[in-house]
PDB file of C-alpha atoms in Angstrom:
ATOM      1  CA  MET A   1     117.159  74.131 149.756  1.00 40.00           C
ATOM      2  CA  GLN A   2     118.115  71.414 147.297  1.00 43.00           C
ATOM      3  CA  VAL A   3     118.455  73.729 144.266  1.00 44.00           C
ATOM      4  CA  ARG A   4     121.106  75.789 146.051  1.00 46.00           C
ATOM      5  CA  SER A   5     123.278  72.798 146.967  1.00 48.00           C
ATOM      6  CA  ARG A   6     123.003  71.137 143.552  1.00 55.00           C
ATOM      7  CA  ALA A   7     123.712  74.295 141.533  1.00 65.00           C
ATOM      8  CA  ARG A   8     126.837  74.956 143.624  1.00 71.00           C
ATOM      9  CA  GLY A   9     128.670  72.528 141.300  1.00 81.00           C
ATOM     10  CA  LEU A  10     128.343  75.056 138.465  1.00 85.00           C
ATOM     11  CA  LYS A  11     130.015  77.753 140.542  1.00 88.00           C
ATOM     12  CA  GLU A  12     132.781  75.410 141.666  1.00 88.00           C
ATOM     13  CA  LEU A  13     133.554  74.359 138.092  1.00 89.00           C
ATOM     14  CA  ARG A  14     133.439  77.940 136.839  1.00 92.00           C
ATOM     15  CA  MET A  15     135.818  79.104 139.516  1.00 94.00           C
ATOM     16  CA  LYS A  16     138.122  76.119 138.953  1.00 93.00           C
ATOM     17  CA  ARG A  17     138.344  77.142 135.322  1.00 94.00           C
ATOM     18  CA  GLY A  18     139.206  80.703 136.372  1.00 96.00           C
ATOM     19  CA  MET A  19     136.151  82.221 134.746  1.00 96.00           C
ATOM     20  CA  THR A  20     133.892  85.023 135.905  1.00 95.00           C
ATOM     21  CA  GLN A  21     130.117  84.754 135.635  1.00 94.00           C
ATOM     22  CA  ARG A  22     130.244  87.300 132.805  1.00 94.00           C
ATOM     23  CA  GLU A  23     132.876  85.310 130.880  1.00 96.00           C
ATOM     24  CA  LEU A  24     130.900  82.105 131.182  1.00 96.00           C
ATOM     25  CA  ALA A  25     127.678  83.860 130.207  1.00 95.00           C
ATOM     26  CA  GLU A  26     129.281  85.306 127.099  1.00 95.00           C
ATOM     27  CA  LYS A  27     130.575  81.885 126.045  1.00 94.00           C
ATOM     28  CA  VAL A  28     127.111  80.339 126.295  1.00 93.00           C
ATOM     29  CA  GLY A  29     125.056  83.292 125.072  1.00 93.00           C
ATOM     30  CA  MET A  30     123.437  84.165 128.387  1.00 90.00           C
ATOM     31  CA  LEU A  31     123.401  87.197 130.618  1.00 86.00           C
ATOM     32  CA  GLY A  32     125.747  87.175 133.617  1.00 83.00           C
ATOM     33  CA  GLY A  33     122.739  87.584 135.894  1.00 89.00           C
ATOM     34  CA  ASN A  34     121.352  84.280 134.649  1.00 89.00           C
ATOM     35  CA  ILE A  35     124.516  82.474 135.635  1.00 91.00           C
ATOM     36  CA  ALA A  36     124.373  84.119 139.074  1.00 90.00           C
ATOM     37  CA  ALA A  37     120.717  83.145 139.433  1.00 90.00           C
ATOM     38  CA  ILE A  38     121.485  79.496 138.717  1.00 87.00           C
ATOM     39  CA  GLU A  39     124.492  79.451 141.065  1.00 87.00           C
ATOM     40  CA  CYS A  40     122.578  80.930 144.010  1.00 85.00           C
ATOM     41  CA  GLY A  41     119.405  78.964 143.401  1.00 81.00           C
ATOM     42  CA  ARG A  42     117.076  81.737 142.215  1.00 82.00           C
ATOM     43  CA  ARG A  43     116.763  79.937 138.883  1.00 78.00           C
ATOM     44  CA  SER A  44     116.413  76.192 138.771  1.00 71.00           C
ATOM     45  CA  GLU A  45     118.837  74.295 136.625  1.00 69.00           C
ATOM     46  CA  ALA A  46     115.858  72.132 135.661  1.00 67.00           C
ATOM     47  CA  ASN A  47     114.654  75.058 133.549  1.00 73.00           C
ATOM     48  CA  LEU A  48     117.782  75.058 131.361  1.00 78.00           C
ATOM     49  CA  THR A  49     117.301  73.953 127.815  1.00 81.00           C
ATOM     50  CA  LEU A  50     119.365  71.030 126.606  1.00 82.00           C
ATOM     51  CA  ALA A  51     121.182  73.381 124.220  1.00 85.00           C
ATOM     52  CA  THR A  52     122.169  75.682 127.088  1.00 85.00           C
ATOM     53  CA  ALA A  53     123.285  72.757 129.249  1.00 84.00           C
ATOM     54  CA  ILE A  54     125.475  71.504 126.394  1.00 87.00           C
ATOM     55  CA  LYS A  55     126.955  74.992 125.908  1.00 90.00           C
ATOM     56  CA  LEU A  56     127.752  75.185 129.635  1.00 91.00           C
ATOM     57  CA  CYS A  57     129.459  71.788 129.481  1.00 90.00           C
ATOM     58  CA  ASP A  58     131.472  72.847 126.441  1.00 93.00           C
ATOM     59  CA  ALA A  59     132.480  76.190 127.984  1.00 94.00           C
ATOM     60  CA  LEU A  60     133.561  74.522 131.213  1.00 92.00           C
ATOM     61  CA  ARG A  61     135.180  71.540 129.454  1.00 92.00           C
ATOM     62  CA  VAL A  62     132.949  69.018 131.197  1.00 88.00           C
ATOM     63  CA  ARG A  63     132.129  65.634 129.672  1.00 84.00           C
ATOM     64  CA  ASN A  64     129.610  64.637 132.326  1.00 76.00           C
ATOM     65  CA  PRO A  65     126.764  67.182 132.734  1.00 72.00           C
ATOM     66  CA  ARG A  66     126.075  65.932 136.277  1.00 70.00           C
ATOM     67  CA  LYS A  67     129.289  67.639 137.351  1.00 67.00           C
ATOM     68  CA  LEU A  68     127.587  70.979 136.704  1.00 66.00           C
ATOM     69  CA  LEU A  69     125.023  70.212 139.335  1.00 59.00           C
ATOM     70  CA  ASP A  70     126.707  67.942 141.852  1.00 57.00           C
ATOM     71  CA  SER A  71     128.955  69.799 144.270  1.00 47.00           C
ATOM     72  CA  ASP A  72     129.694  66.540 146.100  1.00 47.00           C
ATOM     73  CA  SER A  73     131.274  64.828 143.111  1.00 43.00           C
ATOM     74  CA  GLU A  74     134.843  65.147 141.909  1.00 44.00           C
ATOM     75  CA  THR A  75     134.933  68.312 139.832  1.00 41.00           C
ATOM     76  CA  SER A  76     137.651  67.177 137.439  1.00 44.00           C
ATOM     77  CA  ALA A  77     136.556  67.240 133.828  1.00 44.00           C
ATOM     78  CA  ASP A  78     138.794  64.282 133.002  1.00 42.00           C
TER      79      ASP A  78
END
C-alpha cells in the first residue's frame, strides 16, 4: 500500500530525532494515536492540514516537508 511506504519517512525522522510518538504528538498538539495512525498508514498524510504539516516539520527540524513522507530520500534535515 502506497500510504504505508510514504508515511514511513515520518517514523524514520521521528526515531532519528530520538522522539517517541507521544513526544512528537505533544509538540504538534496531536494525540499519540494520530501519529501512530499516520506512521502505519491507517490515516493518510494527505488528510493533514497545512498547519499540522508545518508543526511536524518544525518539531522534527525538517526544512523540506517531502522528507516526512519519503522514506527513500536522505533523511537529513540539513
